[in-house]
CSV table of C-alpha atoms in Angstrom, one decimal:
chain,number,residue,atom,x,y,z
R,816,TYR,CA,40.5,-42.8,-41.9
R,817,GLN,CA,41.7,-46.4,-41.5
R,818,ASN,CA,43.1,-48.3,-39.8
R,819,SER,CA,42.7,-46.3,-36.5
R,820,GLU,CA,45.3,-43.1,-39.0
R,821,ILE,CA,44.9,-40.9,-40.7
R,822,LYS,CA,47.5,-39.8,-43.7
R,823,VAL,CA,47.8,-36.3,-44.6
R,824,ASP,CA,49.5,-35.0,-48.0
R,825,PHE,CA,50.9,-31.5,-46.1
R,826,MET,CA,52.8,-29.9,-49.0
R,827,GLY,CA,53.6,-32.4,-51.5
R,828,GLU,CA,55.2,-34.5,-46.9
R,829,ILE,CA,53.2,-38.2,-46.2
R,830,PHE,CA,52.2,-37.7,-42.0
R,831,THR,CA,50.6,-40.4,-40.7
R,832,VAL,CA,48.7,-39.2,-38.4
R,833,THR,CA,47.7,-42.3,-35.0
R,834,ASN,CA,47.2,-42.9,-31.5
R,835,GLU,CA,50.8,-42.9,-31.0
R,836,GLY,CA,51.9,-39.8,-32.7
R,837,ILE,CA,53.0,-38.1,-36.4
R,838,VAL,CA,55.5,-39.7,-39.1
R,839,PRO,CA,57.9,-38.7,-40.4
R,840,TYR,CA,58.8,-36.3,-37.9
R,841,THR,CA,61.7,-34.2,-39.7
R,842,GLU,CA,64.3,-32.0,-37.7
R,843,ASP,CA,64.7,-29.5,-40.5
R,844,GLY,CA,63.5,-25.8,-40.4
R,845,ASN,CA,60.5,-25.6,-38.6
R,846,ALA,CA,58.9,-28.8,-38.6
R,847,TYR,CA,58.5,-29.3,-35.5
R,848,HIS,CA,55.7,-27.1,-36.1
R,849,VAL,CA,53.9,-29.4,-37.9
R,850,PRO,CA,52.8,-32.3,-35.3
R,851,ILE,CA,51.4,-29.9,-33.4
R,852,THR,CA,49.8,-28.1,-36.7
R,853,LEU,CA,48.7,-31.8,-37.2
R,854,ALA,CA,47.9,-32.6,-34.0
R,855,TYR,CA,45.6,-30.0,-33.2
R,856,TYR,CA,44.0,-30.1,-36.9
R,857,VAL,CA,42.8,-33.5,-36.4
R,858,LEU,CA,40.5,-32.8,-32.9
R,859,SER,CA,39.4,-29.5,-34.9
R,860,GLU,CA,35.8,-29.0,-34.6
R,861,GLY,CA,35.8,-27.6,-38.0
R,862,LYS,CA,32.5,-26.0,-38.9
R,863,GLY,CA,30.6,-24.8,-42.8
R,864,GLU,CA,32.6,-24.2,-45.6
R,865,PRO,CA,36.5,-22.0,-45.5
R,866,SER,CA,34.9,-18.0,-46.6
R,867,GLU,CA,36.5,-16.9,-50.4
R,868,ASN,CA,36.9,-13.6,-48.0
R,869,PHE,CA,41.0,-13.7,-48.0
R,870,VAL,CA,42.7,-12.0,-44.8
R,871,ALA,CA,45.5,-11.1,-43.2
R,872,ARG,CA,46.3,-13.2,-40.1
R,873,HIS,CA,46.1,-10.5,-37.9
R,874,HIS,CA,42.9,-9.8,-39.0
R,875,LEU,CA,40.2,-12.6,-37.9
R,876,ALA,CA,38.6,-11.0,-35.2
R,877,ASN,CA,39.7,-11.7,-31.3
R,878,THR,CA,43.1,-11.2,-32.3
R,879,MET,CA,45.3,-8.7,-31.4
R,880,THR,CA,46.5,-6.4,-34.3
R,881,GLY,CA,49.0,-4.0,-32.3
R,882,MET,CA,52.2,-3.7,-34.6
R,883,PHE,CA,52.4,-5.6,-37.0
R,884,ASP,CA,55.1,-6.0,-40.2
R,885,LYS,CA,53.3,-7.3,-43.0
R,886,THR,CA,56.0,-8.9,-45.1
R,887,ARG,CA,57.9,-10.4,-42.3
R,888,ILE,CA,57.4,-13.5,-42.1
R,889,THR,CA,57.8,-13.8,-46.1
R,890,GLU,CA,61.4,-12.4,-46.1
R,891,PRO,CA,63.1,-15.1,-46.8
R,892,ILE,CA,61.0,-16.2,-49.4
R,893,LEU,CA,61.6,-13.3,-51.1
R,894,ILE,CA,65.5,-13.4,-50.0
R,895,ALA,CA,65.5,-16.9,-51.7
R,896,THR,CA,63.7,-15.8,-55.1
R,897,GLN,CA,65.9,-11.9,-54.6
R,898,GLY,CA,62.4,-10.6,-55.5
R,899,ASP,CA,62.3,-13.1,-59.5
R,900,TYR,CA,58.4,-13.3,-59.3
R,901,LYS,CA,59.1,-16.3,-62.4
R,902,VAL,CA,61.4,-17.5,-59.5
R,903,PHE,CA,58.9,-18.2,-57.3
R,904,SER,CA,55.5,-19.7,-59.3
R,905,GLN,CA,57.6,-22.1,-59.8
R,906,ALA,CA,57.9,-22.4,-56.8
R,907,ALA,CA,54.5,-22.8,-56.3
R,908,VAL,CA,53.1,-24.7,-59.3
R,909,ASN,CA,55.9,-26.7,-57.9
R,910,LEU,CA,54.3,-27.6,-54.8
R,911,LYS,CA,50.8,-27.3,-55.9
R,912,GLY,CA,50.1,-23.5,-55.5
R,913,LYS,CA,47.2,-22.6,-58.0
R,914,TYR,CA,47.6,-19.9,-59.6
R,915,ILE,CA,44.5,-17.2,-58.7
R,916,GLY,CA,44.3,-14.0,-60.9
R,917,GLN,CA,45.0,-10.4,-59.9
R,918,LYS,CA,44.6,-9.4,-56.8
R,919,LYS,CA,45.2,-6.3,-54.9
R,920,GLY,CA,48.5,-5.1,-57.2
R,921,GLY,CA,49.9,-8.8,-57.3
R,922,TYR,CA,49.5,-12.2,-58.9
R,923,PHE,CA,47.4,-14.3,-56.0
R,924,TRP,CA,47.9,-17.9,-55.6
R,925,VAL,CA,46.5,-20.5,-53.1
R,926,PHE,CA,47.7,-23.5,-51.3
R,927,ASP,CA,46.1,-25.8,-49.6
R,928,PRO,CA,48.0,-27.5,-47.1
R,929,LEU,CA,45.2,-28.9,-45.0
R,930,PRO,CA,41.3,-29.7,-46.0
R,931,LYS,CA,39.6,-26.6,-45.8
R,932,ILE,CA,42.5,-24.6,-44.7
R,933,PRO,CA,43.6,-22.9,-47.6
R,934,VAL,CA,46.5,-19.8,-47.5
R,935,GLY,CA,47.3,-16.8,-50.1
R,936,PHE,CA,49.5,-15.8,-51.3
R,937,THR,CA,50.0,-12.0,-52.8
R,938,PHE,CA,53.6,-11.3,-54.9
R,939,ILE,CA,53.7,-7.7,-56.1
R,940,GLU,CA,56.7,-6.8,-58.2
R,941,ALA,CA,59.2,-4.2,-57.4
R,942,ASP,CA,59.2,-1.2,-59.1
R,943,ASP,CA,61.1,2.1,-59.1
R,944,GLU,CA,59.9,2.9,-55.9
R,945,LEU,CA,59.4,0.1,-54.1
R,946,PRO,CA,60.8,-3.6,-54.3
R,947,ALA,CA,58.9,-7.0,-53.9
R,948,GLU,CA,56.6,-7.6,-51.7
R,949,LEU,CA,54.9,-10.9,-50.5
R,950,LEU,CA,51.6,-11.3,-48.3
R,951,ILE,CA,50.7,-13.8,-46.5
R,952,THR,CA,46.5,-14.5,-45.6
R,953,VAL,CA,43.7,-17.2,-44.9
R,954,PRO,CA,40.0,-17.1,-45.7
R,955,ASP,CA,38.4,-14.5,-43.0
R,956,ASN,CA,37.2,-17.4,-41.1
R,957,ALA,CA,40.2,-19.5,-40.7
R,958,THR,CA,39.7,-20.0,-37.5
R,959,ASP,CA,36.4,-22.3,-38.1
R,960,PHE,CA,39.5,-25.1,-38.4
R,961,LEU,CA,42.2,-24.5,-36.8
R,962,GLU,CA,43.6,-22.1,-33.2
R,963,TYR,CA,44.8,-18.8,-34.3
R,964,GLU,CA,48.1,-20.0,-32.8
R,965,CYS,CA,48.3,-22.8,-34.7
R,966,LEU,CA,47.8,-20.9,-38.5
R,967,ASP,CA,50.4,-19.3,-37.5
R,968,GLY,CA,52.9,-22.1,-37.4
R,969,LEU,CA,51.6,-23.2,-40.7
R,970,GLU,CA,52.3,-19.5,-42.0
R,971,GLY,CA,55.6,-20.7,-40.8
R,972,ILE,CA,55.8,-24.2,-42.5
R,973,ILE,CA,53.9,-23.4,-45.7
R,974,VAL,CA,57.2,-19.8,-46.2
R,975,GLU,CA,59.8,-22.9,-45.1
R,976,ARG,CA,58.3,-26.1,-48.0
R,977,ILE,CA,58.3,-22.5,-49.8
R,978,ARG,CA,61.7,-21.6,-49.9
R,979,GLN,CA,62.7,-24.5,-49.3
R,980,GLU,CA,61.1,-25.2,-53.3
R,981,VAL,CA,62.8,-22.0,-54.3
R,982,ARG,CA,66.3,-23.0,-53.0
R,983,ARG,CA,66.5,-25.9,-54.6
R,984,ILE,CA,65.1,-23.9,-58.3
R,985,VAL,CA,67.8,-21.1,-58.0
R,986,GLN,CA,70.7,-24.4,-57.3
R,987,LYS,CA,69.3,-26.5,-60.6
R,988,SER,CA,69.7,-23.5,-62.6
R,989,GLN,CA,73.2,-22.1,-61.0
R,990,THR,CA,74.4,-25.7,-62.1
R,991,LYS,CA,72.4,-26.0,-65.3
R,992,SER,CA,74.8,-22.4,-66.0
């Protein structure tokens, strides 16, 4: 916080939050979610530290679970990677994701798009019977730091950033071929 400004490194892009708005504002992908998410985050009271227990967002307390397709939101990444974990892991490294280890039968990565709001991705490779799967999780107390609806936007933003990075990697490898 400096001179009535807060600078936030959000998935590799620096945003400046002021009393007049959030800069830069871009027109690509889910970018309209970025200012909203950052505004809610900056105004959030936030309590304590994030839990190390990661759950799917729809499992958070006081939320509707209903019918939920746990992989639908990550489908753009799986399509872009064609289910290739090596491509996903390279994108994750490029976006400063941290590999944590094996979890729930897959490779568990954590991204820190905002302080105290880590977002986990578990990449489960395809086998003879099932296609590759990518699951998103957040700390079980994530709503202590950001409204539930903003977590939805945050997940969408991260998915789009990873998808863009995967496409960049794939295009770069194709031009080398």
